[in-house]
Structures are given as C-alpha cells and as structure tokens.
Coordinates of C-alpha atoms in Angstrom, one line a residue:
M438 CA -4.8 4.4 -59.6
D439 CA -8.0 3.3 -57.8
K440 CA -10.5 2.8 -60.5
S441 CA -13.3 4.0 -58.3
T442 CA -11.7 7.5 -58.3
N443 CA -12.9 7.8 -62.0
Q444 CA -16.5 7.2 -61.0
R445 CA -17.2 8.8 -57.7
K446 CA -18.4 12.3 -57.1
R447 CA -15.6 14.9 -56.8
V448 CA -15.6 17.1 -53.7
V449 CA -14.4 20.7 -53.6
I450 CA -13.9 23.4 -51.0
T451 CA -15.9 26.5 -51.7
G452 CA -16.0 28.4 -48.4
L453 CA -13.7 29.0 -45.4
G454 CA -14.1 30.4 -41.9
V455 CA -11.6 30.6 -39.1
I456 CA -11.2 31.8 -35.5
T457 CA -7.6 31.5 -34.2
C458 CA -5.1 33.2 -32.0
L459 CA -3.6 34.6 -35.1
G460 CA -6.7 36.0 -36.8
Q461 CA -10.5 35.9 -36.8
T462 CA -10.9 36.4 -40.6
I463 CA -9.5 34.4 -43.4
D464 CA -7.5 37.4 -44.8
S465 CA -5.9 38.3 -41.4
F466 CA -5.2 34.6 -40.7
W467 CA -3.5 34.1 -44.0
Q468 CA -1.5 37.3 -44.0
D469 CA -0.2 36.7 -40.5
L470 CA 0.8 33.1 -41.4
L471 CA 2.7 34.3 -44.4
A472 CA 4.4 37.0 -42.3
G473 CA 5.5 34.3 -39.8
K474 CA 3.7 35.9 -36.8
S475 CA 3.1 34.1 -33.6
G476 CA -0.2 34.1 -31.7
I477 CA 1.2 32.5 -28.5
R478 CA 1.1 34.7 -25.4
R479 CA 0.9 34.6 -21.6
I480 CA -2.4 33.1 -20.4
T481 CA -5.0 35.7 -19.1
S482 CA -8.1 33.6 -18.7
F483 CA -6.8 32.2 -15.4
D484 CA -3.7 32.8 -13.3
P485 CA -1.0 30.6 -14.7
D486 CA 1.5 31.2 -11.9
G487 CA 2.3 27.9 -10.2
F488 CA 2.3 26.1 -13.5
P489 CA 5.6 25.3 -15.2
C490 CA 4.1 26.5 -18.6
K491 CA 2.3 29.8 -18.5
I492 CA 1.6 30.4 -22.2
A493 CA -1.0 29.3 -24.8
G494 CA -2.7 30.3 -28.0
E495 CA -5.5 32.2 -26.4
I496 CA -8.1 34.3 -28.1
P497 CA -9.3 36.8 -25.5
E498 CA -10.7 39.2 -28.1
F499 CA -13.2 36.6 -29.4
D500 CA -16.7 38.0 -28.8
P501 CA -19.5 35.5 -29.6
T502 CA -22.1 38.3 -29.7
T503 CA -20.5 39.5 -32.9
Y504 CA -22.1 36.4 -34.5
M505 CA -25.1 35.6 -32.4
P506 CA -27.5 37.0 -29.8
A507 CA -26.1 37.1 -26.2
K508 CA -29.0 34.8 -24.9
E509 CA -28.1 32.2 -27.5
A510 CA -24.4 32.5 -26.7
R511 CA -25.0 31.9 -23.0
R512 CA -26.5 28.5 -23.8
M513 CA -23.3 27.4 -25.6
A514 CA -19.9 26.3 -24.4
R515 CA -17.1 28.4 -25.9
N516 CA -16.2 25.7 -28.4
S517 CA -19.7 25.8 -29.8
Q518 CA -19.7 29.6 -30.0
M519 CA -16.5 29.5 -32.1
A520 CA -17.8 26.7 -34.2
L521 CA -21.0 28.5 -35.1
A522 CA -19.0 31.7 -35.8
T523 CA -16.7 30.0 -38.3
A524 CA -19.7 28.3 -40.0
L525 CA -21.4 31.7 -40.4
Q526 CA -18.1 33.0 -42.0
A527 CA -17.7 30.0 -44.3
V528 CA -21.3 30.0 -45.5
E529 CA -21.0 33.7 -46.3
D530 CA -17.6 33.1 -48.0
A531 CA -19.0 30.4 -50.2
D532 CA -22.2 32.4 -51.0
V533 CA -24.0 29.1 -50.5
A534 CA -27.0 30.3 -48.5
P535 CA -29.5 29.9 -51.4
S536 CA -28.4 26.3 -51.9
L537 CA -29.3 25.6 -48.2
N538 CA -33.0 25.9 -49.2
D539 CA -32.9 22.1 -49.9
P540 CA -32.2 21.2 -46.3
E541 CA -32.2 17.5 -46.7
R542 CA -29.2 17.7 -49.0
V543 CA -27.2 19.8 -46.5
G544 CA -25.1 18.0 -43.8
V545 CA -23.0 19.1 -40.9
Y546 CA -19.9 17.2 -39.9
F547 CA -18.1 18.9 -37.0
G548 CA -15.5 17.6 -34.6
T549 CA -13.9 18.3 -31.2
A550 CA -11.5 16.4 -29.1
I551 CA -12.7 17.6 -25.7
G552 CA -15.9 19.5 -26.2
G553 CA -17.5 21.9 -23.8
M554 CA -15.8 20.5 -20.7
E555 CA -15.5 23.9 -19.0
R556 CA -19.2 24.0 -18.6
G557 CA -19.1 20.6 -16.8
V558 CA -16.4 21.9 -14.5
E559 CA -18.5 25.0 -13.8
G560 CA -21.5 22.8 -13.0
I561 CA -19.5 20.7 -10.5
K562 CA -18.3 23.9 -8.8
V563 CA -21.9 25.2 -8.5
L564 CA -23.2 21.9 -7.2
N565 CA -20.5 21.7 -4.5
S566 CA -20.8 25.3 -3.4
K567 CA -24.4 26.2 -3.9
G568 CA -26.3 23.0 -4.2
L569 CA -28.4 21.1 -6.8
G570 CA -31.0 23.8 -7.2
K571 CA -28.5 26.3 -8.6
V572 CA -27.1 24.1 -11.4
N573 CA -27.9 25.5 -14.8
P574 CA -30.2 23.2 -16.8
F575 CA -28.0 23.8 -19.9
T576 CA -24.8 22.6 -18.1
L577 CA -24.9 19.0 -19.3
P578 CA -26.1 19.6 -22.9
S579 CA -23.5 22.3 -23.5
T580 CA -20.8 20.0 -22.3
L581 CA -21.5 17.2 -24.9
P582 CA -19.1 17.0 -27.8
N583 CA -21.9 16.9 -30.4
M584 CA -23.3 20.3 -29.4
A585 CA -21.1 22.3 -31.8
A586 CA -22.7 20.3 -34.7
F587 CA -26.1 20.7 -33.2
H588 CA -25.9 24.5 -33.0
I589 CA -24.7 24.7 -36.6
T590 CA -27.4 22.3 -37.7
H591 CA -30.1 24.2 -35.8
H592 CA -29.0 27.6 -37.1
F593 CA -29.0 26.6 -40.8
K594 CA -31.9 24.1 -40.5
A595 CA -29.7 21.4 -42.1
L596 CA -31.5 18.1 -42.3
G597 CA -28.9 16.0 -44.1
P598 CA -26.3 13.7 -42.6
N599 CA -25.0 14.9 -39.2
C600 CA -21.9 13.6 -37.5
T601 CA -19.5 14.5 -34.7
I602 CA -16.0 13.1 -34.9
T603 CA -13.6 12.9 -32.0
T604 CA -10.2 11.4 -32.7
A605 CA -8.0 13.7 -30.5
C606 CA -5.5 15.7 -32.5
A607 CA -6.7 14.1 -35.8
T608 CA -10.3 15.2 -35.3
G609 CA -10.4 18.2 -37.8
T610 CA -8.7 16.2 -40.5
Q611 CA -10.8 13.1 -39.9
T612 CA -14.0 15.2 -40.0
I613 CA -13.3 16.7 -43.3
G614 CA -12.3 13.4 -44.8
E615 CA -15.5 11.7 -43.5
A616 CA -17.6 14.6 -44.8
A617 CA -16.0 14.3 -48.2
Q618 CA -16.8 10.6 -48.3
A619 CA -20.5 11.4 -47.5
I620 CA -20.7 13.7 -50.5
R621 CA -19.0 11.0 -52.7
N622 CA -21.6 8.5 -51.5
G623 CA -24.3 10.9 -52.6
W624 CA -25.7 11.5 -49.1
A625 CA -25.5 15.3 -49.4
D626 CA -24.6 18.0 -51.9
V627 CA -23.2 20.5 -49.3
I628 CA -21.6 19.7 -45.9
I629 CA -20.5 22.3 -43.4
S630 CA -17.5 20.7 -41.9
G631 CA -14.7 21.5 -39.5
G632 CA -13.3 21.3 -35.9
T633 CA -13.4 23.4 -32.8
E634 CA -11.7 23.4 -29.4
A635 CA -11.6 25.6 -26.2
I636 CA -9.2 24.0 -23.8
I637 CA -7.4 26.9 -22.2
Q638 CA -8.4 26.1 -18.6
D639 CA -6.5 25.4 -15.5
F640 CA -7.4 21.7 -15.2
V641 CA -6.3 21.1 -18.9
M642 CA -3.0 22.8 -18.1
A643 CA -2.7 20.7 -15.0
G644 CA -3.2 17.5 -17.1
F645 CA -0.8 18.4 -19.8
S646 CA 1.8 19.6 -17.2
A647 CA 1.5 16.2 -15.4
M648 CA 2.3 14.6 -18.8
R649 CA 5.3 16.8 -19.2
A650 CA 4.1 17.6 -22.7
L651 CA 4.5 21.4 -22.6
P652 CA 7.5 23.7 -23.0
V653 CA 8.7 25.3 -19.8
N654 CA 11.6 27.5 -20.8
Y655 CA 9.9 30.1 -23.0
N656 CA 7.5 31.8 -20.6
D657 CA 9.4 35.1 -21.1
A658 CA 9.4 34.6 -24.9
P659 CA 6.1 32.9 -25.7
E660 CA 6.4 33.5 -29.4
Q661 CA 9.5 31.3 -29.5
A662 CA 8.0 28.3 -27.6
S663 CA 6.5 26.4 -30.5
R664 CA 9.4 25.3 -32.6
P665 CA 8.6 22.2 -34.7
F666 CA 11.5 20.2 -36.0
D667 CA 14.0 22.4 -34.2
A668 CA 16.7 20.6 -32.1
L669 CA 15.6 22.6 -29.0
R670 CA 11.9 21.8 -29.2
E671 CA 10.4 20.9 -25.8
G672 CA 6.8 20.3 -26.3
F673 CA 3.6 21.5 -27.8
V674 CA 1.9 24.8 -26.9
F675 CA -1.8 24.2 -26.5
S676 CA -4.3 26.7 -28.0
E677 CA -8.0 27.2 -28.9
G678 CA -9.9 28.0 -32.0
A679 CA -12.2 26.7 -34.7
A680 CA -12.3 26.3 -38.5
C681 CA -15.0 25.6 -41.0
L682 CA -14.9 24.5 -44.6
I683 CA -17.8 24.3 -47.0
L684 CA -17.6 21.1 -49.0
E685 CA -19.7 20.5 -52.1
S686 CA -19.8 18.1 -54.9
L687 CA -18.1 19.5 -57.9
E688 CA -21.2 19.4 -60.0
H689 CA -23.2 21.3 -57.4
A690 CA -20.5 23.9 -57.1
Q691 CA -20.2 24.3 -60.9
A692 CA -24.0 24.5 -61.3
R693 CA -24.2 27.6 -59.1
G694 CA -21.0 29.1 -60.4
A695 CA -19.1 28.9 -57.1
R696 CA -15.5 29.8 -56.5
V697 CA -13.4 26.8 -55.7
Y698 CA -10.4 26.9 -53.4
A699 CA -9.3 23.3 -53.8
E700 CA -10.5 19.7 -54.4
V701 CA -10.5 17.2 -51.5
A702 CA -8.9 14.5 -53.7
G703 CA -8.1 11.8 -51.0
F704 CA -8.4 10.8 -47.4
G705 CA -6.7 8.1 -45.3
S706 CA -6.8 7.1 -41.7
S707 CA -5.2 4.4 -39.5
G708 CA -4.5 3.4 -35.9
D709 CA -1.1 2.9 -34.3
A710 CA -2.3 0.3 -31.8
F711 CA 0.8 1.3 -29.9
H712 CA 0.4 3.7 -26.9
M713 CA -2.3 6.0 -25.5
A714 CA -0.1 9.0 -25.7
A715 CA 3.2 8.3 -27.6
P716 CA 3.4 7.7 -31.4
D717 CA 4.8 4.5 -32.9
P718 CA 8.5 5.5 -33.0
E719 CA 8.8 3.7 -36.4
G720 CA 6.2 6.0 -37.9
N721 CA 4.3 3.1 -39.4
G722 CA 0.8 4.5 -38.6
A723 CA 1.7 7.9 -40.1
R724 CA 3.2 6.3 -43.2
R725 CA 0.2 4.0 -43.7
T726 CA -2.2 7.0 -43.3
M727 CA -0.4 9.1 -46.0
Q728 CA -0.2 6.1 -48.3
R729 CA -3.9 5.4 -47.9
A730 CA -4.8 9.0 -48.6
L731 CA -2.6 9.0 -51.8
N732 CA -4.2 5.7 -52.9
D733 CA -7.6 7.1 -52.3
S734 CA -6.7 10.1 -54.5
G735 CA -5.0 8.2 -57.3
I736 CA -2.0 10.5 -56.9
E737 CA 1.5 9.2 -56.9
P738 CA 4.0 10.3 -54.2
A739 CA 6.2 12.1 -56.7
Q740 CA 3.2 14.4 -57.5
V741 CA 3.0 15.9 -54.0
S742 CA 4.0 19.5 -54.0
Y743 CA 3.7 20.4 -50.3
I744 CA 3.1 18.8 -46.9
N745 CA 1.4 20.6 -44.1
A746 CA 3.0 18.6 -41.2
H747 CA 1.3 17.7 -37.9
G748 CA 4.5 19.3 -36.6
T749 CA 3.6 19.6 -32.9
S750 CA 7.1 20.7 -31.6
T751 CA 7.4 17.6 -29.4
P752 CA 10.6 15.6 -29.6
A753 CA 8.9 12.3 -30.4
N754 CA 6.2 13.5 -32.9
D755 CA 8.5 15.5 -35.1
A756 CA 11.0 12.7 -35.3
T757 CA 8.3 10.1 -36.1
E758 CA 6.6 12.2 -38.7
T759 CA 10.0 12.9 -40.4
K760 CA 10.8 9.2 -40.5
A761 CA 7.3 8.4 -41.9
I762 CA 7.7 10.9 -44.7
K763 CA 11.2 9.6 -45.6
D764 CA 10.0 6.0 -45.6
L765 CA 7.0 6.8 -47.9
F766 CA 8.7 9.2 -50.3
G767 CA 12.2 7.9 -50.3
G768 CA 14.7 10.2 -51.9
Y769 CA 12.0 12.5 -53.1
A770 CA 11.2 13.5 -49.5
K771 CA 14.0 16.1 -49.5
S772 CA 12.4 17.8 -52.5
I773 CA 9.0 18.4 -50.8
P774 CA 8.5 21.7 -48.9
I775 CA 7.1 20.9 -45.4
S776 CA 5.8 23.4 -42.9
S777 CA 4.0 23.5 -39.6
T778 CA 1.1 25.9 -38.9
K779 CA 1.5 25.0 -35.2
S780 CA 4.8 26.9 -35.1
M781 CA 2.6 30.1 -35.1
L782 CA -0.7 28.9 -33.7
G783 CA 0.2 26.2 -31.2
H784 CA -2.0 23.0 -31.1
A785 CA -5.8 23.5 -30.9
M786 CA -6.4 19.8 -30.7
G787 CA -9.7 19.0 -32.5
A788 CA -9.6 22.2 -34.4
S789 CA -6.0 22.0 -35.7
G790 CA -6.6 19.7 -38.6
A791 CA -9.4 21.9 -40.0
I792 CA -7.2 25.0 -39.5
E793 CA -4.4 23.3 -41.3
A794 CA -6.7 22.2 -44.2
I795 CA -7.6 25.8 -44.7
A796 CA -3.9 26.7 -44.8
C797 CA -3.4 24.1 -47.5
A798 CA -6.3 25.3 -49.5
L799 CA -5.0 28.8 -49.4
S800 CA -1.5 27.6 -50.4
L801 CA -3.0 25.9 -53.4
T802 CA -5.0 29.1 -54.2
H803 CA -2.2 31.6 -53.8
Q804 CA 0.8 29.4 -54.7
K805 CA 2.5 30.3 -51.5
I806 CA 3.7 28.3 -48.5
H807 CA 3.8 29.7 -45.0
P808 CA 7.0 29.1 -43.0
T809 CA 7.8 27.0 -40.0
I810 CA 9.0 29.7 -37.6
N811 CA 11.5 29.3 -34.7
Y812 CA 13.5 26.9 -36.8
Q813 CA 17.0 28.0 -35.6
N814 CA 18.8 24.8 -34.5
P815 CA 18.8 22.0 -37.1
D816 CA 18.4 18.5 -35.7
P817 CA 20.8 16.3 -37.7
E818 CA 18.2 13.5 -37.8
L819 CA 15.5 15.8 -39.0
D820 CA 16.9 16.9 -42.3
L821 CA 14.0 17.7 -44.6
D822 CA 12.9 21.1 -46.1
Y823 CA 10.8 22.6 -43.3
V824 CA 10.5 26.0 -45.0
P825 CA 12.3 27.7 -42.2
N826 CA 11.2 31.1 -40.9
H827 CA 10.2 32.8 -44.2
A828 CA 7.2 32.2 -46.6
R829 CA 8.0 30.9 -50.0
E830 CA 6.4 31.2 -53.4
S831 CA 6.1 27.7 -55.0
E832 CA 4.2 25.8 -57.6
I833 CA 1.8 23.8 -55.7
N834 CA -0.7 21.4 -57.3
V835 CA -1.1 18.7 -54.6
A836 CA -0.9 19.2 -50.8
L837 CA -1.0 16.7 -48.0
S838 CA -2.3 17.7 -44.6
N839 CA -1.2 15.4 -41.7
S840 CA -2.8 14.9 -38.3
F841 CA -1.7 12.3 -35.8
G842 CA -3.7 12.0 -32.6
L843 CA -3.3 10.9 -29.0
G844 CA -4.3 7.2 -28.9
G845 CA -2.6 6.6 -32.2
Q846 CA -5.5 7.8 -34.4
N847 CA -4.1 9.2 -37.6
A848 CA -5.6 11.1 -40.5
C849 CA -4.4 12.6 -43.8
L850 CA -6.1 14.7 -46.5
V851 CA -4.9 15.1 -50.1
L852 CA -5.9 18.5 -51.5
R853 CA -5.5 19.2 -55.1
R854 CA -5.6 22.4 -57.2
L855 CA -8.7 22.1 -59.3
E856 CA -7.9 21.3 -62.9

C-alpha cells in the first residue's frame, strides 16, 4: 500500500447530474440502465442518408431553456449547455449550494474531447455565404473547449482551481481523477467535475465513416448496434451527452452532513505511445493504467468487485481491454463482473468517462450492476463475465472505471463504497 494514502485527504462523491440519450435525470438514467434499454436511434438532427451509418445516441428532447434563460443559451455551444445543465442538477443533488459561499475553495474541472466545434462550422458557413459582417461575435469563444468550464464557473462564481481536460475518449475519467487530486492537495474543498460532448453533426459522421469506425449493418435495428464484447461487434456508435459529479473532501462532506455515493479512492493514467487511433494490441497501456489506479488507492486486485469497461464495441478495443484485464488480474479476472454502459448509450467521447463514473457510483450505492446488452454471440477469445443482457444484484465494495482514448491516452478510476 502507498503510505501516502494514509495521510492525504479522502475524496467523496456527493452529487450527480446527467444528460444522456437514455435519460435526463439520475433516476431515469439509472432505471433505464438496469432495464437494459437502448438510447440509440436514427439521426434526426441532419439527414443521414448517404452515410453508411445512420444512427447515434441523440438527445433531441434536450431543451437548454429548462435550465437557463434563452439569451444565455444562445451564447453557448450545445456541449456547454448540457454541461451547465448537469452541473445545476449535481449541485442541487448534493445540496451543496450553501458551501459555495466560500468561492475560493470551490473549483471547476470539466472536460470535452471536441468542444463546441459546431459553432465554428456554422461561423465558416456564414462567412462564406454572407460575409464577415454577419459572423456572430460569440462564434469563436463558444467553440473553445474550455467554455463549458467557464459557463459553470461563471454561474456559480467559483474562484478556486479551474481546469479543462481533453484526452479524447478518456477525458471524463481523467477530469474526475485530476479533480480528486486537486482536493487531495488541499487546493479546494469542493470541485464541480465532469465531461460533455455534442458531436452528432454531419462532418463528425463523415470523419468517423472515413475511419470505418462505425457499425453499418444495424441501421434498421439501431438498438442492437452497440454490442461490446460480442463476436459480431462492428464499431462504436457515437452519441452526445454530459455528466457532472460533485467531489468534496470527506471532512468537508461530513461537516455539512452530506450524503455520500462513493469515495474516489484512486486514479491512474498512461500513454500507449503506439498509434493515433488504434490501441496497443498487447493492452500494455490499459494494464498499466489500471495498475496505477489500484496502486494509488492502496487496493489489491483481488479486492475489486466490478469493472465498468471502456467497452466500445470495436473489434480491437474490446479484445485489447479483455487482454489487459486478464494480464493484470490473472485467474481472478473471470470472477469479476464487467459491463459496458456504452452498450446502451453509445460513445459520447469526452462525456463517456463521467457518465460511467456515475454508473459505478450508483452500483456501489444500490449494489446492482447494469448489463451489457446485445451480448448474443460469444467471442471465444473474450471469455470474461460481461454481465450479459440482464442486470445483476451483487456485493460491490470496489469498482474500476476504464477509459482508453484515441491517441493512446488512458485513464482509470477506483471508486470505493465508503466505510
């Protein structure tokens, strides 16, 4: 055990907020996860005809004016709108607003992989069609990746540490881990942390299609398209969404009598240094990341009760992650329940890790594991317990949450049931 774990501040999760294609409240999100529902559907925000993949995890019912004035919403890109919406949910859930009166002790760590790129594309179209004088002055600021963190900071007048993380698919997990480290270091008592992404746009679809990263044979059955660890998996289904977690030092949470979902016990990250899009096929980066997170927590591999897999439904990633888990956990690997939230939600890039951290926190709270849906054709080389198709009650004390990003940037959180 790392001796420093006995001396540093402990960090806990006291509030949750979520906007996903499966639900826009924590209760609806959790119940639909347990029920094994899919939020994947045919795209409506643009005409997907002409693209080989026509489906995504879209949230057409999201209305930012439910959370903020219309004038304020118009100045934000969609990813910032969703980020602020989840922060408002999470602060209310944590009942932490009175503690925000000490603004220099409140931080904001929020990540995104792509940011508000759709505003930039809109600006280019206006420039080319109508000229310079018609370009909205908010075009460039709303495009920047750090604007989600800005809008949250501005709304809550948080004057503590402020950070925007962008590590592709690992962003949400990395952001929560870095935020926890900031609290351990004594930089803040409360940090509003999470990830957001709004990438359901034609140019994003074109890019992923060119990479041949998306499934193409499930356009008529979109709910079956994301099938992590299944032998017939074709590729990931991209989606949008946001998630926010309120992190506090344990002593701060206890002093105000806060409800605690889970403790952020450990965090690890690593780089593959292998390829800009493909994972290291030996899984070395993924294995190192999980090991570092466990080392940081002081928890032994045999104490892990559940793994929320990165589980993207791509042939390479699912095989690599399975190998990494086997290499790290040895014979114990087959005893660990493993499930993929992306089987129901698709892949929301920078938001996914934060969404999955919430799923882990709820599993620890309710002692239930959501399933990996669409697991129908076992892959003989992927032979672990992927909690297929049905939720499971289980004793869960320690959960790992994995995220492995494009560019070989990997992150892992260890969440623990508070003792």
